[in-house]
mmCIF file with all atom_site columns, C-alpha atoms in Angstrom:
data_model
loop_
_atom_site.group_PDB
_atom_site.id
_atom_site.type_symbol
_atom_site.label_atom_id
_atom_site.label_alt_id
_atom_site.label_comp_id
_atom_site.label_asym_id
_atom_site.label_entity_id
_atom_site.label_seq_id
_atom_site.pdbx_PDB_ins_code
_atom_site.Cartn_x
_atom_site.Cartn_y
_atom_site.Cartn_z
_atom_site.occupancy
_atom_site.B_iso_or_equiv
_atom_site.pdbx_formal_charge
_atom_site.auth_seq_id
_atom_site.auth_comp_id
_atom_site.auth_asym_id
_atom_site.auth_atom_id
_atom_site.pdbx_PDB_model_num
ATOM 1   C CA . UNK A 1 1   ? 18.113 -5.697  -49.157 1.00 0.00 ? 1   UNK A CA 1
ATOM 2   C CA . UNK A 1 2   ? 20.978 -7.972  -50.257 1.00 0.00 ? 2   UNK A CA 1
ATOM 3   C CA . UNK A 1 3   ? 22.525 -5.232  -52.457 1.00 0.00 ? 3   UNK A CA 1
ATOM 4   C CA . UNK A 1 4   ? 22.058 -2.602  -49.718 1.00 0.00 ? 4   UNK A CA 1
ATOM 5   C CA . UNK A 1 5   ? 24.068 -4.454  -47.043 1.00 0.00 ? 5   UNK A CA 1
ATOM 6   C CA . UNK A 1 6   ? 27.225 -6.476  -47.658 1.00 0.00 ? 6   UNK A CA 1
ATOM 7   C CA . UNK A 1 7   ? 29.758 -7.930  -45.229 1.00 0.00 ? 7   UNK A CA 1
ATOM 8   C CA . UNK A 1 8   ? 33.244 -9.408  -45.504 1.00 0.00 ? 8   UNK A CA 1
ATOM 9   C CA . UNK A 1 9   ? 35.574 -10.714 -42.782 1.00 0.00 ? 9   UNK A CA 1
ATOM 10  C CA . UNK A 1 10  ? 39.320 -10.010 -42.991 1.00 0.00 ? 10  UNK A CA 1
ATOM 11  C CA . UNK A 1 11  ? 41.726 -12.386 -41.298 1.00 0.00 ? 11  UNK A CA 1
ATOM 12  C CA . UNK A 1 12  ? 44.828 -10.512 -40.157 1.00 0.00 ? 12  UNK A CA 1
ATOM 13  C CA . UNK A 1 13  ? 47.929 -12.075 -38.575 1.00 0.00 ? 13  UNK A CA 1
ATOM 14  C CA . UNK A 1 14  ? 49.283 -9.511  -36.162 1.00 0.00 ? 14  UNK A CA 1
ATOM 15  C CA . UNK A 1 15  ? 51.959 -11.800 -34.699 1.00 0.00 ? 15  UNK A CA 1
ATOM 16  C CA . UNK A 1 16  ? 53.401 -11.533 -31.209 1.00 0.00 ? 16  UNK A CA 1
ATOM 17  C CA . UNK A 1 17  ? 54.261 -7.852  -31.289 1.00 0.00 ? 17  UNK A CA 1
ATOM 18  C CA . UNK A 1 18  ? 52.072 -4.845  -30.524 1.00 0.00 ? 18  UNK A CA 1
ATOM 19  C CA . UNK A 1 19  ? 50.995 -3.438  -33.878 1.00 0.00 ? 19  UNK A CA 1
ATOM 20  C CA . UNK A 1 20  ? 49.062 -0.804  -35.731 1.00 0.00 ? 20  UNK A CA 1
ATOM 21  C CA . UNK A 1 21  ? 48.022 -2.412  -39.034 1.00 0.00 ? 21  UNK A CA 1
ATOM 22  C CA . UNK A 1 22  ? 46.829 -0.150  -41.862 1.00 0.00 ? 22  UNK A CA 1
ATOM 23  C CA . UNK A 1 23  ? 43.765 -1.793  -43.393 1.00 0.00 ? 23  UNK A CA 1
ATOM 24  C CA . UNK A 1 24  ? 42.693 1.123   -45.578 1.00 0.00 ? 24  UNK A CA 1
ATOM 25  C CA . UNK A 1 25  ? 43.611 -0.810  -48.762 1.00 0.00 ? 25  UNK A CA 1
ATOM 26  C CA . UNK A 1 26  ? 41.470 -3.732  -47.642 1.00 0.00 ? 26  UNK A CA 1
ATOM 27  C CA . UNK A 1 27  ? 38.561 -1.407  -46.951 1.00 0.00 ? 27  UNK A CA 1
ATOM 28  C CA . UNK A 1 28  ? 38.926 0.242   -50.399 1.00 0.00 ? 28  UNK A CA 1
ATOM 29  C CA . UNK A 1 29  ? 39.127 -3.143  -52.087 1.00 0.00 ? 29  UNK A CA 1
ATOM 30  C CA . UNK A 1 30  ? 35.953 -4.302  -50.331 1.00 0.00 ? 30  UNK A CA 1
ATOM 31  C CA . UNK A 1 31  ? 34.136 -1.096  -51.326 1.00 0.00 ? 31  UNK A CA 1
ATOM 32  C CA . UNK A 1 32  ? 35.053 -1.446  -55.004 1.00 0.00 ? 32  UNK A CA 1
ATOM 33  C CA . UNK A 1 33  ? 32.894 -4.607  -55.002 1.00 0.00 ? 33  UNK A CA 1
ATOM 34  C CA . UNK A 1 34  ? 30.314 -3.850  -52.328 1.00 0.00 ? 34  UNK A CA 1
ATOM 35  C CA . UNK A 1 35  ? 29.556 -0.201  -52.935 1.00 0.00 ? 35  UNK A CA 1
ATOM 36  C CA . UNK A 1 36  ? 29.922 -0.227  -56.734 1.00 0.00 ? 36  UNK A CA 1
ATOM 37  C CA . UNK A 1 37  ? 29.916 3.561   -56.985 1.00 0.00 ? 37  UNK A CA 1
ATOM 38  C CA . UNK A 1 38  ? 27.130 4.151   -54.444 1.00 0.00 ? 38  UNK A CA 1
ATOM 39  C CA . UNK A 1 39  ? 27.029 6.339   -51.337 1.00 0.00 ? 39  UNK A CA 1
ATOM 40  C CA . UNK A 1 40  ? 26.629 4.798   -47.913 1.00 0.00 ? 40  UNK A CA 1
ATOM 41  C CA . UNK A 1 41  ? 28.455 3.890   -44.750 1.00 0.00 ? 41  UNK A CA 1
ATOM 42  C CA . UNK A 1 42  ? 31.302 1.465   -44.050 1.00 0.00 ? 42  UNK A CA 1
ATOM 43  C CA . UNK A 1 43  ? 31.335 -0.064  -40.585 1.00 0.00 ? 43  UNK A CA 1
ATOM 44  C CA . UNK A 1 44  ? 34.627 -1.557  -39.473 1.00 0.00 ? 44  UNK A CA 1
ATOM 45  C CA . UNK A 1 45  ? 34.384 -3.830  -36.401 1.00 0.00 ? 45  UNK A CA 1
ATOM 46  C CA . UNK A 1 46  ? 36.893 -6.002  -34.656 1.00 0.00 ? 46  UNK A CA 1
ATOM 47  C CA . UNK A 1 47  ? 35.164 -8.777  -32.629 1.00 0.00 ? 47  UNK A CA 1
ATOM 48  C CA . UNK A 1 48  ? 37.876 -9.041  -29.981 1.00 0.00 ? 48  UNK A CA 1
ATOM 49  C CA . UNK A 1 49  ? 37.978 -7.797  -26.395 1.00 0.00 ? 49  UNK A CA 1
ATOM 50  C CA . UNK A 1 50  ? 41.635 -6.697  -26.759 1.00 0.00 ? 50  UNK A CA 1
ATOM 51  C CA . UNK A 1 51  ? 41.857 -4.775  -30.032 1.00 0.00 ? 51  UNK A CA 1
ATOM 52  C CA . UNK A 1 52  ? 40.501 -1.621  -31.572 1.00 0.00 ? 52  UNK A CA 1
ATOM 53  C CA . UNK A 1 53  ? 40.015 0.403   -34.742 1.00 0.00 ? 53  UNK A CA 1
ATOM 54  C CA . UNK A 1 54  ? 41.630 3.840   -35.136 1.00 0.00 ? 54  UNK A CA 1
ATOM 55  C CA . UNK A 1 55  ? 41.480 6.408   -37.926 1.00 0.00 ? 55  UNK A CA 1
ATOM 56  C CA . UNK A 1 56  ? 44.928 8.023   -37.850 1.00 0.00 ? 56  UNK A CA 1
ATOM 57  C CA . UNK A 1 57  ? 47.835 9.072   -40.023 1.00 0.00 ? 57  UNK A CA 1
ATOM 58  C CA . UNK A 1 58  ? 50.351 6.290   -40.659 1.00 0.00 ? 58  UNK A CA 1
ATOM 59  C CA . UNK A 1 59  ? 53.870 6.195   -41.988 1.00 0.00 ? 59  UNK A CA 1
ATOM 60  C CA . UNK A 1 60  ? 55.045 9.455   -40.390 1.00 0.00 ? 60  UNK A CA 1
ATOM 61  C CA . UNK A 1 61  ? 55.414 8.062   -36.872 1.00 0.00 ? 61  UNK A CA 1
ATOM 62  C CA . UNK A 1 62  ? 51.868 8.538   -35.633 1.00 0.00 ? 62  UNK A CA 1
ATOM 63  C CA . UNK A 1 63  ? 51.307 4.825   -35.442 1.00 0.00 ? 63  UNK A CA 1
ATOM 64  C CA . UNK A 1 64  ? 54.366 4.434   -33.215 1.00 0.00 ? 64  UNK A CA 1
ATOM 65  C CA . UNK A 1 65  ? 53.261 7.491   -31.199 1.00 0.00 ? 65  UNK A CA 1
ATOM 66  C CA . UNK A 1 66  ? 49.922 5.815   -30.624 1.00 0.00 ? 66  UNK A CA 1
ATOM 67  C CA . UNK A 1 67  ? 51.545 2.661   -29.247 1.00 0.00 ? 67  UNK A CA 1
ATOM 68  C CA . UNK A 1 68  ? 53.856 4.803   -27.110 1.00 0.00 ? 68  UNK A CA 1
ATOM 69  C CA . UNK A 1 69  ? 50.911 6.766   -25.726 1.00 0.00 ? 69  UNK A CA 1
ATOM 70  C CA . UNK A 1 70  ? 49.029 3.550   -24.969 1.00 0.00 ? 70  UNK A CA 1
ATOM 71  C CA . UNK A 1 71  ? 52.090 2.347   -23.025 1.00 0.00 ? 71  UNK A CA 1
ATOM 72  C CA . UNK A 1 72  ? 51.945 5.534   -20.972 1.00 0.00 ? 72  UNK A CA 1
ATOM 73  C CA . UNK A 1 73  ? 48.195 5.356   -20.372 1.00 0.00 ? 73  UNK A CA 1
ATOM 74  C CA . UNK A 1 74  ? 48.003 1.562   -20.022 1.00 0.00 ? 74  UNK A CA 1
ATOM 75  C CA . UNK A 1 75  ? 51.312 0.245   -18.711 1.00 0.00 ? 75  UNK A CA 1
ATOM 76  C CA . UNK A 1 76  ? 52.008 -3.494  -19.164 1.00 0.00 ? 76  UNK A CA 1
ATOM 77  C CA . UNK A 1 77  ? 52.670 -4.193  -15.523 1.00 0.00 ? 77  UNK A CA 1
ATOM 78  C CA . UNK A 1 78  ? 51.042 -6.023  -12.580 1.00 0.00 ? 78  UNK A CA 1
ATOM 79  C CA . UNK A 1 79  ? 48.534 -3.329  -11.595 1.00 0.00 ? 79  UNK A CA 1
ATOM 80  C CA . UNK A 1 80  ? 45.663 -4.962  -13.475 1.00 0.00 ? 80  UNK A CA 1
ATOM 81  C CA . UNK A 1 81  ? 43.042 -7.150  -11.735 1.00 0.00 ? 81  UNK A CA 1
ATOM 82  C CA . UNK A 1 82  ? 42.573 -9.072  -14.973 1.00 0.00 ? 82  UNK A CA 1
ATOM 83  C CA . UNK A 1 83  ? 45.737 -11.220 -14.737 1.00 0.00 ? 83  UNK A CA 1
ATOM 84  C CA . UNK A 1 84  ? 45.682 -14.192 -17.114 1.00 0.00 ? 84  UNK A CA 1
ATOM 85  C CA . UNK A 1 85  ? 48.091 -14.324 -20.065 1.00 0.00 ? 85  UNK A CA 1
ATOM 86  C CA . UNK A 1 86  ? 51.375 -12.483 -20.377 1.00 0.00 ? 86  UNK A CA 1
ATOM 87  C CA . UNK A 1 87  ? 52.319 -9.988  -17.665 1.00 0.00 ? 87  UNK A CA 1
ATOM 88  C CA . UNK A 1 88  ? 50.281 -6.819  -17.997 1.00 0.00 ? 88  UNK A CA 1
ATOM 89  C CA . UNK A 1 89  ? 47.690 -8.425  -20.278 1.00 0.00 ? 89  UNK A CA 1
ATOM 90  C CA . UNK A 1 90  ? 44.896 -6.848  -18.219 1.00 0.00 ? 90  UNK A CA 1
ATOM 91  C CA . UNK A 1 91  ? 45.624 -3.540  -19.955 1.00 0.00 ? 91  UNK A CA 1
ATOM 92  C CA . UNK A 1 92  ? 44.759 -5.131  -23.309 1.00 0.00 ? 92  UNK A CA 1
ATOM 93  C CA . UNK A 1 93  ? 41.239 -5.602  -22.038 1.00 0.00 ? 93  UNK A CA 1
ATOM 94  C CA . UNK A 1 94  ? 41.039 -1.913  -21.147 1.00 0.00 ? 94  UNK A CA 1
ATOM 95  C CA . UNK A 1 95  ? 42.316 -0.818  -24.611 1.00 0.00 ? 95  UNK A CA 1
ATOM 96  C CA . UNK A 1 96  ? 38.846 -0.800  -26.306 1.00 0.00 ? 96  UNK A CA 1
ATOM 97  C CA . UNK A 1 97  ? 37.735 1.952   -23.901 1.00 0.00 ? 97  UNK A CA 1
ATOM 98  C CA . UNK A 1 98  ? 40.414 4.165   -25.466 1.00 0.00 ? 98  UNK A CA 1
ATOM 99  C CA . UNK A 1 99  ? 40.576 2.733   -28.990 1.00 0.00 ? 99  UNK A CA 1
ATOM 100 C CA . UNK A 1 100 ? 37.031 1.459   -29.714 1.00 0.00 ? 100 UNK A CA 1
ATOM 101 C CA . UNK A 1 101 ? 36.443 -1.803  -31.501 1.00 0.00 ? 101 UNK A CA 1
ATOM 102 C CA . UNK A 1 102 ? 34.583 -0.026  -34.343 1.00 0.00 ? 102 UNK A CA 1
ATOM 103 C CA . UNK A 1 103 ? 34.447 2.917   -36.702 1.00 0.00 ? 103 UNK A CA 1
ATOM 104 C CA . UNK A 1 104 ? 31.709 4.009   -39.097 1.00 0.00 ? 104 UNK A CA 1
ATOM 105 C CA . UNK A 1 105 ? 33.008 5.931   -42.124 1.00 0.00 ? 105 UNK A CA 1
ATOM 106 C CA . UNK A 1 106 ? 31.294 7.775   -44.989 1.00 0.00 ? 106 UNK A CA 1
ATOM 107 C CA . UNK A 1 107 ? 31.412 6.319   -48.506 1.00 0.00 ? 107 UNK A CA 1
ATOM 108 C CA . UNK A 1 108 ? 30.824 8.712   -51.420 1.00 0.00 ? 108 UNK A CA 1
ATOM 109 C CA . UNK A 1 109 ? 30.649 7.398   -54.977 1.00 0.00 ? 109 UNK A CA 1
ATOM 110 C CA . UNK A 1 110 ? 31.893 4.020   -53.767 1.00 0.00 ? 110 UNK A CA 1
ATOM 111 C CA . UNK A 1 111 ? 35.035 5.379   -52.117 1.00 0.00 ? 111 UNK A CA 1
ATOM 112 C CA . UNK A 1 112 ? 36.033 6.081   -48.530 1.00 0.00 ? 112 UNK A CA 1
ATOM 113 C CA . UNK A 1 113 ? 35.625 9.787   -47.722 1.00 0.00 ? 113 UNK A CA 1
ATOM 114 C CA . UNK A 1 114 ? 38.741 10.057  -45.579 1.00 0.00 ? 114 UNK A CA 1
ATOM 115 C CA . UNK A 1 115 ? 40.820 13.129  -45.016 1.00 0.00 ? 115 UNK A CA 1
ATOM 116 C CA . UNK A 1 116 ? 44.178 13.470  -46.811 1.00 0.00 ? 116 UNK A CA 1
ATOM 117 C CA . UNK A 1 117 ? 46.312 11.795  -44.149 1.00 0.00 ? 117 UNK A CA 1
ATOM 118 C CA . UNK A 1 118 ? 43.704 9.525   -42.551 1.00 0.00 ? 118 UNK A CA 1
ATOM 119 C CA . UNK A 1 119 ? 44.048 5.741   -42.611 1.00 0.00 ? 119 UNK A CA 1
ATOM 120 C CA . UNK A 1 120 ? 41.893 3.006   -41.093 1.00 0.00 ? 120 UNK A CA 1
ATOM 121 C CA . UNK A 1 121 ? 43.957 0.880   -38.712 1.00 0.00 ? 121 UNK A CA 1
ATOM 122 C CA . UNK A 1 122 ? 43.654 -2.189  -36.548 1.00 0.00 ? 122 UNK A CA 1
ATOM 123 C CA . UNK A 1 123 ? 45.296 -1.538  -33.181 1.00 0.00 ? 123 UNK A CA 1
ATOM 124 C CA . UNK A 1 124 ? 46.436 -4.730  -31.399 1.00 0.00 ? 124 UNK A CA 1
ATOM 125 C CA . UNK A 1 125 ? 48.405 -4.655  -28.181 1.00 0.00 ? 125 UNK A CA 1
ATOM 126 C CA . UNK A 1 126 ? 47.631 -8.243  -27.211 1.00 0.00 ? 126 UNK A CA 1
ATOM 127 C CA . UNK A 1 127 ? 50.744 -10.336 -27.797 1.00 0.00 ? 127 UNK A CA 1
ATOM 128 C CA . UNK A 1 128 ? 48.852 -13.479 -26.718 1.00 0.00 ? 128 UNK A CA 1
ATOM 129 C CA . UNK A 1 129 ? 46.487 -13.487 -29.754 1.00 0.00 ? 129 UNK A CA 1
ATOM 130 C CA . UNK A 1 130 ? 48.394 -13.394 -33.070 1.00 0.00 ? 130 UNK A CA 1
ATOM 131 C CA . UNK A 1 131 ? 45.355 -13.794 -35.331 1.00 0.00 ? 131 UNK A CA 1
ATOM 132 C CA . UNK A 1 132 ? 42.560 -11.218 -35.665 1.00 0.00 ? 132 UNK A CA 1
ATOM 133 C CA . UNK A 1 133 ? 39.357 -10.770 -37.622 1.00 0.00 ? 133 UNK A CA 1
ATOM 134 C CA . UNK A 1 134 ? 37.969 -7.485  -38.834 1.00 0.00 ? 134 UNK A CA 1
ATOM 135 C CA . UNK A 1 135 ? 34.388 -7.340  -40.116 1.00 0.00 ? 135 UNK A CA 1
ATOM 136 C CA . UNK A 1 136 ? 33.696 -4.823  -42.907 1.00 0.00 ? 136 UNK A CA 1
ATOM 137 C CA . UNK A 1 137 ? 30.053 -4.026  -43.520 1.00 0.00 ? 137 UNK A CA 1
ATOM 138 C CA . UNK A 1 138 ? 28.743 -1.660  -46.231 1.00 0.00 ? 138 UNK A CA 1
ATOM 139 C CA . UNK A 1 139 ? 25.287 -0.159  -45.946 1.00 0.00 ? 139 UNK A CA 1
ATOM 140 C CA . UNK A 1 140 ? 24.279 1.620   -49.150 1.00 0.00 ? 140 UNK A CA 1
#
């Protein structure tokens, strides 16, 4: 079973700003070693209550549009019952209901089978937690 299931943890510094971090290259690097040309599934999971994983286009403004949309849907104000941390931090705990903490992606011949403009991204709106982990797991 050891060659059928492999895991790696990425440590990502997101800093004190809200960010969408493209981790597609990290996923591809992991698969070059873990998948070794095989078919299977890549699971991407962020073990945090205030971050998510999105598969979106990046570099053409969609990542900024996502953050803007999250601001509209989940304003950083005092409406939240969850009130510790910076003002409006309660919304960060609601984020995973909209941007889930996981994605499972197809791997064909050892490579991610993404669409032309799709990227795998860590979405982090929590300015109180500047360091994140992302767990990559390949099941062949």
